[in-house]
Amino acid sequence: MSYFDNKVPPKREDRLQAVIAHKDSICGIANRGGGKSCLIQDGERAFTQGTICLLLPALAMLNSLPDNVVLLHSALGCGSCTHSQNANVRTGSNARWGKPKDGIWLSTALDETDVINGGEGKLEQAIIEADRRYRPASITIVAGCVPGIIGDDIDGVAQKVQPQVNARLLPVHCEGFKTKIWATAYDAVYHTIGRNLLVERGEKQITPQDELEVFKEQQRLARTVNLMNVSSMGRIDELELERLLNSLGLEANVFPVFAHPDSFVKATRAALSISTCPTHDDYFLGYLEERFGVPSLIQHMPIGIENTSLWLRDVAAKFGLEEQAELLIASEEAELRQALEEFRPLFEGKTVFISAGEFRALATARLLQEIGLEVVGIRSFHHDEFAEVEYEKLAREAKSDYVVDIANVQPFEEANLLKRLKPDLFLGHANGNMTAAKLGVATHVIYNTGLAYIGYRGVYEVARRLYRQLSNPSYNKRLAENVRLPYAESWYQAEPFTYLNSRGRSVNE
């Protein structure tokens, strides 16, 4: 039975045996491959600091959909992250359609009375009001923790109310307490897309006059590929990948971020689906292949020289375009390597620590190796089987073994590691660089939707920005002289993984 036959997608702990608590080294974790299972036992922390909820990545995707209203069925505060996300929605809309557009989100604002009596009636009224007020193509009904605890059936409510509204109702299960792997949020979003948006609304009658157009469309679709994008990928990165695919004579159907709900059915007709991030894409691409016979490529993230070239070769092989791809790769790599030469003298001997989601961290680490920096540590937010080949690439090129911390943020471990390793540079999320900055480490955001990171252009742009950052790191050094982190000096002297083991107790107990 397909996962999509169920109302709720499985959590990644069960589906992929993903883990969030593990300490290792790059060589140690890479050596788990080579015929052996790369799966590792999940640990626990006796002390843990906050992480993010499933709602944050799910809402980042859903708020980007044009002609869509996000209806959050939970406590009012659960939607607070959408305020900061709206800047990305506006700039993303402007980059794609020439005008900024706000994301629209509403909340049923469940309170104590609703917890006791149930909130389904309130949800019904909110759906009808959202449809009347905004007339959207779709309404995504996003369940937070509260309805999951009290047992509200958002799927049942959607089914009951659907005949009364014009918008498609899309139930999304994001009850944060059900999983520790927040990347499950991607599965939750794709689950409702697969169940609700991949079927045409009504059959189109084809007349004899349409047959030529149908033939032309079939020819076009034979060269069309589904290019999966993620909420951390700006339009500038999409254009880079489209440029490379167009150079091979292929056309890209880019989705789901900023794709109109009515356009999702196009994904079922493409000749191939291409992942840009296996962490993000594997659940949905598996369903497209299983249900609609659309084959997929889900291995490399096109960040860095090697990974971009491998990504292109895989795509070209599916269409018999290997020779054309090799000419393109040779030309792009030669031009890029020459352009990077001006940065290498400064990068020589500089060390870097990276913190991000699994594939973004590992692929970016490989890019940094390629431009001449030495990676001395990686913190990956989770680990699953798809990362095996990436660890092997990094271990192959590592100057020496270094730490890998599988952690769903945990800044106290990060502070300890940074104090010991003293890297010259730290790459992390936009809101996750404070620890390193306050320790005097030069920082750079690991993604920003207005900047280039992906493809060959991304390599150069990242190198150029890091060159500027490392040329003048005085801000962070002065910051460290005037502020301090809230950790006692004794913590910096302790082993950084003191609170991590498989039993959830301190190793000193």
Short mmCIF file of C-alpha atoms in Angstrom, two decimals:
data_model
loop_
_atom_site.label_atom_id
_atom_site.label_comp_id
_atom_site.label_asym_id
_atom_site.label_seq_id
_atom_site.Cartn_x
_atom_site.Cartn_y
_atom_site.Cartn_z
CA MET A 1 0.00 0.00 0.00
CA SER A 2 1.25 3.48 -0.89
CA TYR A 3 1.98 5.96 1.88
CA PHE A 4 -0.38 8.30 0.04
CA ASP A 5 -3.34 6.01 0.74
CA ASN A 6 -3.16 7.16 4.36
CA LYS A 7 -4.35 10.51 5.65
CA VAL A 8 -1.06 11.23 7.37
CA PRO A 9 2.48 10.62 6.05
CA PRO A 10 4.83 8.46 8.14
CA LYS A 11 7.43 10.16 10.27
CA ARG A 12 10.99 10.00 8.99
CA GLU A 13 12.21 8.08 12.01
CA ASP A 14 10.11 5.17 10.70
CA ARG A 15 10.35 5.66 6.93
CA LEU A 16 14.07 6.48 6.65
CA GLN A 17 15.36 5.60 10.12
CA ALA A 18 16.54 9.21 10.32
CA VAL A 19 18.40 10.31 13.44
CA ILE A 20 19.05 13.65 15.16
CA ALA A 21 21.46 12.79 17.96
CA HIS A 22 24.84 11.32 17.04
CA LYS A 23 28.53 12.22 17.24
CA ASP A 24 31.05 10.93 14.73
CA SER A 25 33.92 11.96 12.47
CA ILE A 26 33.88 12.43 8.73
CA CYS A 27 35.99 9.33 8.14
CA GLY A 28 34.09 7.30 10.72
CA ILE A 29 30.69 8.00 9.22
CA ALA A 30 31.96 7.60 5.65
CA ASN A 31 33.37 4.17 6.45
CA ARG A 32 29.88 2.96 7.31
CA GLY A 33 29.34 2.81 3.53
CA GLY A 34 31.21 0.52 1.16
CA GLY A 35 28.67 -2.28 1.31
CA LYS A 36 27.77 -1.73 4.94
CA SER A 37 24.66 0.06 6.14
CA CYS A 38 25.15 3.78 6.64
CA LEU A 39 22.28 3.83 9.11
CA ILE A 40 23.25 4.73 12.66
CA GLN A 41 21.54 4.38 16.00
CA ASP A 42 19.77 7.48 17.18
CA GLY A 43 20.89 8.84 20.54
CA GLU A 44 19.32 11.14 23.09
CA ARG A 45 20.47 14.20 24.97
CA ALA A 46 20.10 14.48 28.72
CA PHE A 47 20.09 18.24 28.18
CA THR A 48 18.63 19.78 25.05
CA GLN A 49 18.07 23.31 23.76
CA GLY A 50 15.27 24.40 21.47
CA THR A 51 14.89 23.43 17.87
CA ILE A 52 12.36 24.43 15.21
CA CYS A 53 8.88 23.06 14.66
CA LEU A 54 7.52 21.35 11.55
CA LEU A 55 5.37 24.39 10.91
CA LEU A 56 8.30 26.62 9.95
CA PRO A 57 9.46 24.74 6.80
CA ALA A 58 5.91 23.73 5.90
CA LEU A 59 4.59 27.29 6.05
CA ALA A 60 7.62 28.56 4.13
CA MET A 61 6.52 26.37 1.22
CA LEU A 62 2.77 26.90 1.53
CA ASN A 63 2.89 30.69 1.91
CA SER A 64 4.75 30.92 -1.39
CA LEU A 65 1.93 29.33 -3.41
CA PRO A 66 0.11 31.99 -5.43
CA ASP A 67 -3.68 32.19 -5.16
CA ASN A 68 -3.57 30.16 -1.96
CA VAL A 69 -4.71 30.89 1.58
CA VAL A 70 -2.99 29.19 4.51
CA LEU A 71 -5.46 28.42 7.27
CA LEU A 72 -3.59 27.44 10.40
CA HIS A 73 -5.73 25.30 12.71
CA SER A 74 -3.96 25.70 16.03
CA ALA A 75 -3.12 28.30 18.65
CA LEU A 76 -2.56 31.79 17.28
CA GLY A 77 1.14 31.94 18.16
CA CYS A 78 1.91 28.94 15.96
CA GLY A 79 1.77 31.19 12.92
CA SER A 80 4.24 33.77 14.19
CA CYS A 81 7.03 32.55 11.89
CA THR A 82 5.01 33.59 8.83
CA HIS A 83 5.66 37.26 9.62
CA SER A 84 9.37 36.88 8.95
CA GLN A 85 8.74 34.55 6.00
CA ASN A 86 6.60 37.13 4.20
CA ALA A 87 9.66 39.08 3.10
CA ASN A 88 10.76 36.03 1.13
CA VAL A 89 7.25 35.63 -0.31
CA ARG A 90 7.25 39.24 -1.51
CA THR A 91 10.75 39.20 -3.01
CA GLY A 92 10.15 35.77 -4.57
CA SER A 93 6.91 36.94 -6.16
CA ASN A 94 8.60 40.07 -7.48
CA ALA A 95 11.48 38.08 -8.97
CA ARG A 96 9.12 35.72 -10.81
CA TRP A 97 6.18 37.90 -11.82
CA GLY A 98 7.44 41.46 -11.58
CA LYS A 99 5.38 42.52 -8.57
CA PRO A 100 5.54 41.74 -4.85
CA LYS A 101 2.65 39.82 -3.35
CA ASP A 102 2.00 39.00 0.28
CA GLY A 103 1.29 35.52 1.50
CA ILE A 104 -2.17 35.21 3.08
CA TRP A 105 -2.54 33.26 6.29
CA LEU A 106 -5.36 32.99 8.79
CA SER A 107 -5.69 31.17 12.09
CA THR A 108 -8.57 29.55 13.92
CA ALA A 109 -6.78 30.74 17.11
CA LEU A 110 -7.78 27.74 19.21
CA ASP A 111 -8.16 28.55 22.91
CA GLU A 112 -8.86 26.67 26.15
CA THR A 113 -12.57 26.32 25.35
CA ASP A 114 -11.76 24.76 21.96
CA VAL A 115 -9.37 22.31 23.59
CA ILE A 116 -12.23 21.10 25.78
CA ASN A 117 -15.08 21.21 23.25
CA GLY A 118 -13.19 20.60 20.01
CA GLY A 119 -12.39 23.03 17.22
CA GLU A 120 -13.97 21.41 14.16
CA GLY A 121 -16.93 23.79 14.08
CA LYS A 122 -14.60 26.76 14.26
CA LEU A 123 -12.56 25.31 11.40
CA GLU A 124 -15.64 24.86 9.20
CA GLN A 125 -16.60 28.50 9.66
CA ALA A 126 -13.05 29.67 8.98
CA ILE A 127 -12.85 27.71 5.69
CA ILE A 128 -16.11 29.19 4.43
CA GLU A 129 -15.06 32.71 5.43
CA ALA A 130 -11.62 32.36 3.81
CA ASP A 131 -13.20 31.18 0.55
CA ARG A 132 -15.78 34.00 0.61
CA ARG A 133 -13.29 36.71 1.45
CA TYR A 134 -10.35 35.81 -0.84
CA ARG A 135 -11.78 33.48 -3.54
CA PRO A 136 -8.48 31.54 -3.73
CA ALA A 137 -7.67 28.55 -5.93
CA SER A 138 -6.78 26.57 -2.81
CA ILE A 139 -6.95 26.69 0.97
CA THR A 140 -4.30 24.72 2.83
CA ILE A 141 -5.60 23.65 6.23
CA VAL A 142 -2.51 23.21 8.39
CA ALA A 143 -2.92 21.33 11.67
CA GLY A 144 -0.61 22.24 14.52
CA CYS A 145 -0.17 20.36 17.78
CA VAL A 146 -3.49 21.27 19.40
CA PRO A 147 -5.84 19.52 16.93
CA GLY A 148 -3.53 16.52 16.96
CA ILE A 149 -3.85 16.29 20.74
CA ILE A 150 -7.61 16.81 20.98
CA GLY A 151 -8.40 14.69 17.91
CA ASP A 152 -9.86 17.22 15.46
CA ASP A 153 -10.29 15.54 12.05
CA ILE A 154 -9.14 18.16 9.54
CA ASP A 155 -9.53 15.70 6.65
CA GLY A 156 -13.12 15.00 7.63
CA VAL A 157 -13.89 18.69 7.93
CA ALA A 158 -12.33 19.37 4.52
CA GLN A 159 -14.38 16.59 2.93
CA LYS A 160 -17.57 17.90 4.54
CA VAL A 161 -17.06 21.55 3.57
CA GLN A 162 -15.57 21.01 0.07
CA PRO A 163 -18.99 21.08 -1.73
CA GLN A 164 -19.70 24.48 -0.16
CA VAL A 165 -16.58 26.26 -1.43
CA ASN A 166 -14.81 26.84 -4.76
CA ALA A 167 -11.25 26.52 -3.47
CA ARG A 168 -9.56 23.15 -3.28
CA LEU A 169 -9.12 22.18 0.35
CA LEU A 170 -5.72 20.73 1.18
CA PRO A 171 -5.28 19.24 4.69
CA VAL A 172 -1.67 19.30 5.91
CA HIS A 173 -0.65 17.45 9.09
CA CYS A 174 2.14 19.30 10.91
CA GLU A 175 1.63 18.20 14.49
CA GLY A 176 5.10 18.91 15.81
CA PHE A 177 5.00 16.50 18.73
CA LYS A 178 4.69 13.47 16.43
CA THR A 179 8.27 13.55 15.13
CA LYS A 180 11.70 14.90 16.07
CA ILE A 181 12.75 15.19 12.41
CA TRP A 182 11.36 18.52 11.25
CA ALA A 183 12.16 17.65 7.62
CA THR A 184 9.03 15.49 7.87
CA ALA A 185 7.26 18.80 7.14
CA TYR A 186 8.26 18.45 3.49
CA ASP A 187 6.56 15.05 3.39
CA ALA A 188 3.44 16.55 4.97
CA VAL A 189 3.18 19.22 2.25
CA TYR A 190 3.87 16.79 -0.59
CA HIS A 191 1.41 14.33 0.89
CA THR A 192 -1.50 16.72 0.40
CA ILE A 193 -0.24 17.75 -3.05
CA GLY A 194 -0.13 14.11 -4.11
CA ARG A 195 -3.58 13.35 -2.72
CA ASN A 196 -5.33 16.50 -3.92
CA LEU A 197 -3.57 18.34 -6.76
CA LEU A 198 -2.32 15.71 -9.21
CA VAL A 199 -5.69 15.02 -10.84
CA GLU A 200 -7.28 17.18 -13.52
CA ARG A 201 -10.58 18.84 -12.64
CA GLY A 202 -12.73 17.52 -15.46
CA GLU A 203 -11.67 15.77 -18.66
CA LYS A 204 -10.85 17.89 -21.71
CA GLN A 205 -12.47 16.74 -24.94
CA ILE A 206 -10.02 16.53 -27.84
CA THR A 207 -11.32 17.42 -31.32
CA PRO A 208 -9.60 16.48 -34.62
CA GLN A 209 -8.41 20.09 -34.90
CA ASP A 210 -6.58 19.69 -31.61
CA GLU A 211 -4.61 16.60 -32.64
CA LEU A 212 -1.64 18.55 -34.04
CA GLU A 213 -1.42 20.61 -30.88
CA VAL A 214 -1.61 17.45 -28.82
CA PHE A 215 1.28 15.96 -30.82
CA LYS A 216 3.37 19.10 -30.35
CA GLU A 217 2.64 19.02 -26.63
CA GLN A 218 3.72 15.38 -26.43
CA GLN A 219 6.99 16.23 -28.16
CA ARG A 220 7.60 19.08 -25.73
CA LEU A 221 6.82 16.94 -22.70
CA ALA A 222 9.32 14.34 -23.91
CA ARG A 223 12.00 16.99 -23.25
CA THR A 224 10.43 18.42 -20.09
CA VAL A 225 11.86 17.70 -16.66
CA ASN A 226 10.38 18.42 -13.25
CA LEU A 227 12.91 20.65 -11.49
CA MET A 228 12.20 20.53 -7.76
CA ASN A 229 12.86 23.77 -5.92
CA VAL A 230 12.99 24.43 -2.19
CA SER A 231 12.05 27.47 -0.12
CA SER A 232 15.74 28.25 0.45
CA MET A 233 16.34 28.44 -3.31
CA GLY A 234 15.91 31.90 -4.79
CA ARG A 235 14.97 32.68 -8.36
CA ILE A 236 18.62 33.34 -9.16
CA ASP A 237 19.42 29.68 -8.40
CA GLU A 238 16.46 28.43 -10.43
CA LEU A 239 17.67 30.46 -13.40
CA GLU A 240 21.14 28.91 -13.14
CA LEU A 241 19.74 25.38 -13.25
CA GLU A 242 17.32 26.28 -16.03
CA ARG A 243 20.26 27.71 -17.99
CA LEU A 244 22.20 24.45 -17.70
CA LEU A 245 19.17 22.31 -18.60
CA ASN A 246 18.31 24.56 -21.55
CA SER A 247 21.88 24.12 -22.79
CA LEU A 248 21.06 20.42 -23.14
CA GLY A 249 17.84 21.20 -25.00
CA LEU A 250 15.62 20.43 -22.01
CA GLU A 251 12.72 22.44 -20.59
CA ALA A 252 12.22 22.79 -16.84
CA ASN A 253 8.91 22.62 -14.99
CA VAL A 254 9.86 24.30 -11.70
CA PHE A 255 7.80 23.52 -8.59
CA PRO A 256 6.47 23.41 -5.83
CA VAL A 257 7.64 26.74 -4.35
CA PHE A 258 5.86 29.67 -6.06
CA ALA A 259 3.99 27.28 -8.36
CA HIS A 260 0.26 27.84 -8.82
CA PRO A 261 -1.88 25.04 -7.32
CA ASP A 262 -3.59 24.44 -10.67
CA SER A 263 -0.22 23.74 -12.33
CA PHE A 264 0.85 20.81 -10.19
CA VAL A 265 -0.79 18.28 -12.48
CA LYS A 266 1.90 19.13 -15.08
CA ALA A 267 4.36 17.20 -12.93
CA THR A 268 2.62 13.93 -13.83
CA ARG A 269 3.38 14.37 -17.55
CA ALA A 270 7.10 15.15 -17.50
CA ALA A 271 9.76 12.82 -18.87
CA LEU A 272 11.88 12.99 -15.72
CA SER A 273 11.89 14.47 -12.22
CA ILE A 274 15.16 15.92 -10.94
CA SER A 275 15.88 16.48 -7.27
CA THR A 276 17.85 19.49 -6.13
CA CYS A 277 17.81 18.31 -2.49
CA PRO A 278 17.14 14.65 -1.59
CA THR A 279 16.17 15.67 1.95
CA HIS A 280 13.39 17.75 0.48
CA ASP A 281 12.31 15.73 -2.55
CA ASP A 282 12.50 11.96 -2.02
CA TYR A 283 8.96 11.43 -0.68
CA PHE A 284 7.21 13.12 -3.58
CA LEU A 285 9.47 11.88 -6.36
CA GLY A 286 8.90 8.34 -5.18
CA TYR A 287 5.16 8.89 -5.47
CA LEU A 288 5.40 10.40 -8.98
CA GLU A 289 7.32 7.35 -10.10
CA GLU A 290 5.04 4.88 -8.32
CA ARG A 291 1.71 6.43 -9.34
CA PHE A 292 2.41 8.11 -12.69
CA GLY A 293 5.52 6.35 -13.98
CA VAL A 294 7.68 9.51 -14.00
CA PRO A 295 11.28 8.36 -13.38
CA SER A 296 13.43 10.42 -11.04
CA LEU A 297 17.01 11.31 -10.18
CA ILE A 298 17.61 11.81 -6.49
CA GLN A 299 21.24 11.80 -5.51
CA HIS A 300 23.38 14.89 -5.92
CA MET A 301 22.61 18.43 -4.79
CA PRO A 302 23.97 20.78 -7.47
CA ILE A 303 26.10 22.86 -5.10
CA GLY A 304 29.81 22.95 -5.87
CA ILE A 305 31.79 22.01 -8.97
CA GLU A 306 31.84 18.22 -8.59
CA ASN A 307 28.22 17.90 -7.51
CA THR A 308 26.91 20.17 -10.26
CA SER A 309 28.81 18.21 -12.89
CA LEU A 310 27.61 14.86 -11.50
CA TRP A 311 24.05 16.22 -11.43
CA LEU A 312 24.29 17.26 -15.09
CA ARG A 313 25.79 13.94 -16.17
CA ASP A 314 22.98 12.02 -14.51
CA VAL A 315 20.36 14.13 -16.27
CA ALA A 316 22.10 13.89 -19.66
CA ALA A 317 22.39 10.09 -19.42
CA LYS A 318 18.59 9.81 -19.18
CA PHE A 319 18.21 11.52 -22.58
CA GLY A 320 21.28 10.20 -24.40
CA LEU A 321 22.97 13.60 -24.22
CA GLU A 322 26.26 12.50 -22.63
CA GLU A 323 28.53 13.99 -25.30
CA GLN A 324 26.74 17.33 -25.25
CA ALA A 325 26.89 17.37 -21.45
CA GLU A 326 30.64 16.71 -21.37
CA LEU A 327 31.29 19.65 -23.68
CA LEU A 328 29.15 21.88 -21.48
CA ILE A 329 30.81 20.70 -18.27
CA ALA A 330 34.34 21.10 -19.66
CA SER A 331 33.60 24.66 -20.76
CA GLU A 332 31.91 25.66 -17.49
CA GLU A 333 34.55 24.10 -15.24
CA ALA A 334 37.47 25.61 -17.15
CA GLU A 335 36.01 29.11 -16.96
CA LEU A 336 35.10 28.73 -13.30
CA ARG A 337 38.46 27.36 -12.13
CA GLN A 338 40.24 30.23 -13.83
CA ALA A 339 37.93 32.76 -12.17
CA LEU A 340 38.54 31.20 -8.73
CA GLU A 341 42.32 31.60 -8.86
CA GLU A 342 42.24 35.15 -7.47
CA PHE A 343 40.65 33.90 -4.22
CA ARG A 344 42.87 30.93 -3.47
CA PRO A 345 45.84 32.74 -1.85
CA LEU A 346 43.57 34.15 0.87
CA PHE A 347 41.68 30.87 1.35
CA GLU A 348 44.85 28.80 1.77
CA GLY A 349 45.10 27.61 5.36
CA LYS A 350 41.73 29.05 6.42
CA THR A 351 39.37 26.73 8.31
CA VAL A 352 35.58 26.59 8.32
CA PHE A 353 32.74 25.04 10.34
CA ILE A 354 29.36 24.42 8.66
CA SER A 355 25.89 24.08 10.17
CA ALA A 356 22.69 23.40 8.18
CA GLY A 357 20.20 20.82 7.02
CA GLU A 358 21.81 17.56 6.00
CA PHE A 359 22.34 17.97 2.26
CA ARG A 360 22.88 21.72 2.31
CA ALA A 361 25.64 21.29 4.90
CA LEU A 362 27.38 18.41 3.15
CA ALA A 363 27.19 19.81 -0.38
CA THR A 364 28.38 23.23 0.79
CA ALA A 365 31.26 21.58 2.66
CA ARG A 366 32.37 19.98 -0.62
CA LEU A 367 32.18 23.37 -2.36
CA LEU A 368 34.37 24.91 0.33
CA GLN A 369 36.95 22.16 -0.12
CA GLU A 370 37.00 22.87 -3.86
CA ILE A 371 37.75 26.58 -3.44
CA GLY A 372 40.65 25.92 -1.06
CA LEU A 373 39.19 26.14 2.45
CA GLU A 374 39.70 23.40 5.05
CA VAL A 375 36.57 22.02 6.71
CA VAL A 376 37.14 21.28 10.41
CA GLY A 377 33.59 20.50 11.52
CA ILE A 378 30.03 19.90 10.33
CA ARG A 379 26.79 20.07 12.24
CA SER A 380 24.00 18.44 10.28
CA PHE A 381 20.43 18.78 11.52
CA HIS A 382 19.65 15.11 10.87
CA HIS A 383 21.05 12.04 9.15
CA ASP A 384 19.53 9.48 6.80
CA GLU A 385 20.59 7.03 4.10
CA PHE A 386 20.71 9.58 1.27
CA ALA A 387 23.79 11.27 2.77
CA GLU A 388 26.09 8.24 2.46
CA VAL A 389 27.65 9.24 -0.87
CA GLU A 390 28.18 12.83 0.34
CA TYR A 391 30.15 11.74 3.39
CA GLU A 392 32.31 9.58 1.17
CA LYS A 393 33.13 12.55 -1.10
CA LEU A 394 34.09 14.72 1.87
CA ALA A 395 36.22 12.03 3.51
CA ARG A 396 38.05 11.43 0.23
CA GLU A 397 39.18 15.07 0.05
CA ALA A 398 39.63 15.80 3.77
CA LYS A 399 43.10 16.95 4.84
CA SER A 400 42.49 15.33 8.23
CA ASP A 401 39.63 13.71 10.10
CA TYR A 402 37.13 16.12 11.68
CA VAL A 403 34.01 16.11 13.80
CA VAL A 404 30.47 15.51 12.54
CA ASP A 405 27.72 16.50 14.97
CA ILE A 406 24.22 15.26 14.10
CA ALA A 407 22.07 17.69 16.06
CA ASN A 408 18.76 19.47 15.67
CA VAL A 409 20.48 22.81 16.37
CA GLN A 410 21.71 22.46 20.05
CA PRO A 411 23.76 25.70 20.24
CA PHE A 412 25.43 24.70 23.51
CA GLU A 413 27.28 21.90 21.69
CA GLU A 414 28.08 24.28 18.86
CA ALA A 415 29.58 26.86 21.24
CA ASN A 416 31.79 24.22 22.84
CA LEU A 417 32.99 22.91 19.48
CA LEU A 418 33.70 26.37 18.08
CA LYS A 419 35.66 27.35 21.19
CA ARG A 420 37.87 24.27 20.70
CA LEU A 421 38.23 24.32 16.92
CA LYS A 422 38.61 28.10 16.52
CA PRO A 423 37.65 28.16 12.83
CA ASP A 424 38.27 31.23 10.72
CA LEU A 425 34.79 31.06 9.25
CA PHE A 426 31.33 29.75 10.16
CA LEU A 427 28.53 29.12 7.68
CA GLY A 428 25.05 28.69 9.15
CA HIS A 429 21.44 29.71 8.78
CA ALA A 430 20.51 33.37 8.77
CA ASN A 431 19.20 33.16 12.34
CA GLY A 432 21.80 30.65 13.50
CA ASN A 433 25.09 32.53 13.20
CA MET A 434 24.88 34.40 16.50
CA THR A 435 26.83 31.86 18.55
CA ALA A 436 29.79 31.92 16.19
CA ALA A 437 29.64 35.69 15.76
CA LYS A 438 29.78 36.28 19.53
CA LEU A 439 32.83 34.02 19.72
CA GLY A 440 34.64 36.23 17.22
CA VAL A 441 34.31 33.92 14.22
CA ALA A 442 33.60 35.49 10.83
CA THR A 443 30.17 34.30 9.68
CA HIS A 444 28.33 33.90 6.41
CA VAL A 445 24.74 32.84 5.84
CA ILE A 446 24.51 29.40 4.23
CA TYR A 447 21.54 30.47 2.17
CA ASN A 448 19.73 33.65 1.28
CA THR A 449 17.11 33.60 -1.45
CA GLY A 450 18.49 36.79 -2.94
CA LEU A 451 21.98 35.33 -3.43
CA ALA A 452 23.41 32.62 -5.69
CA TYR A 453 24.54 29.29 -4.21
CA ILE A 454 23.68 26.64 -6.79
CA GLY A 455 25.40 25.52 -9.99
CA TYR A 456 28.64 26.88 -11.40
CA ARG A 457 27.58 30.47 -10.90
CA GLY A 458 26.86 29.70 -7.26
CA VAL A 459 30.42 28.46 -6.68
CA TYR A 460 31.90 31.72 -7.89
CA GLU A 461 29.41 33.90 -6.03
CA VAL A 462 29.96 32.04 -2.74
CA ALA A 463 33.73 32.30 -3.16
CA ARG A 464 33.50 36.02 -3.92
CA ARG A 465 31.39 36.70 -0.84
CA LEU A 466 33.64 34.63 1.45
CA TYR A 467 36.71 36.40 0.09
CA ARG A 468 35.19 39.73 1.11
CA GLN A 469 34.20 38.35 4.51
CA LEU A 470 37.62 36.91 5.30
CA SER A 471 39.41 40.01 4.04
CA ASN A 472 37.94 42.02 6.91
CA PRO A 473 36.66 39.95 9.88
CA SER A 474 37.09 42.83 12.35
CA TYR A 475 33.37 43.18 13.14
CA ASN A 476 33.11 39.73 14.68
CA LYS A 477 36.38 40.11 16.55
CA ARG A 478 35.20 43.34 18.14
CA LEU A 479 31.81 41.80 18.88
CA ALA A 480 33.52 39.04 20.87
CA GLU A 481 35.36 41.65 22.92
CA ASN A 482 32.09 43.26 24.01
CA VAL A 483 29.53 40.44 24.37
CA ARG A 484 29.56 36.95 25.81
CA LEU A 485 27.51 33.79 25.49
CA PRO A 486 25.49 32.52 28.49
CA TYR A 487 27.71 29.50 29.17
CA ALA A 488 30.01 29.04 32.15
CA GLU A 489 33.70 28.66 31.47
CA SER A 490 33.48 25.15 32.93
CA TRP A 491 31.25 24.11 30.01
CA TYR A 492 33.93 25.05 27.50
CA GLN A 493 36.34 22.81 29.38
CA ALA A 494 33.91 19.86 29.31
CA GLU A 495 33.68 17.27 26.57
CA PRO A 496 31.26 18.75 23.95
CA PHE A 497 29.13 15.61 23.79
CA THR A 498 28.83 15.15 27.54
CA TYR A 499 25.04 15.07 27.38
CA LEU A 500 24.76 12.84 24.35
CA ASN A 501 24.36 9.07 24.40
CA SER A 502 21.86 6.43 23.37
CA ARG A 503 20.24 6.30 26.80
CA GLY A 504 19.64 10.01 27.26
CA ARG A 505 21.89 10.35 30.33
CA SER A 506 25.08 12.22 30.86
CA VAL A 507 28.13 10.04 30.22
CA ASN A 508 29.41 11.21 33.60
CA GLU A 509 26.45 9.73 35.49
#
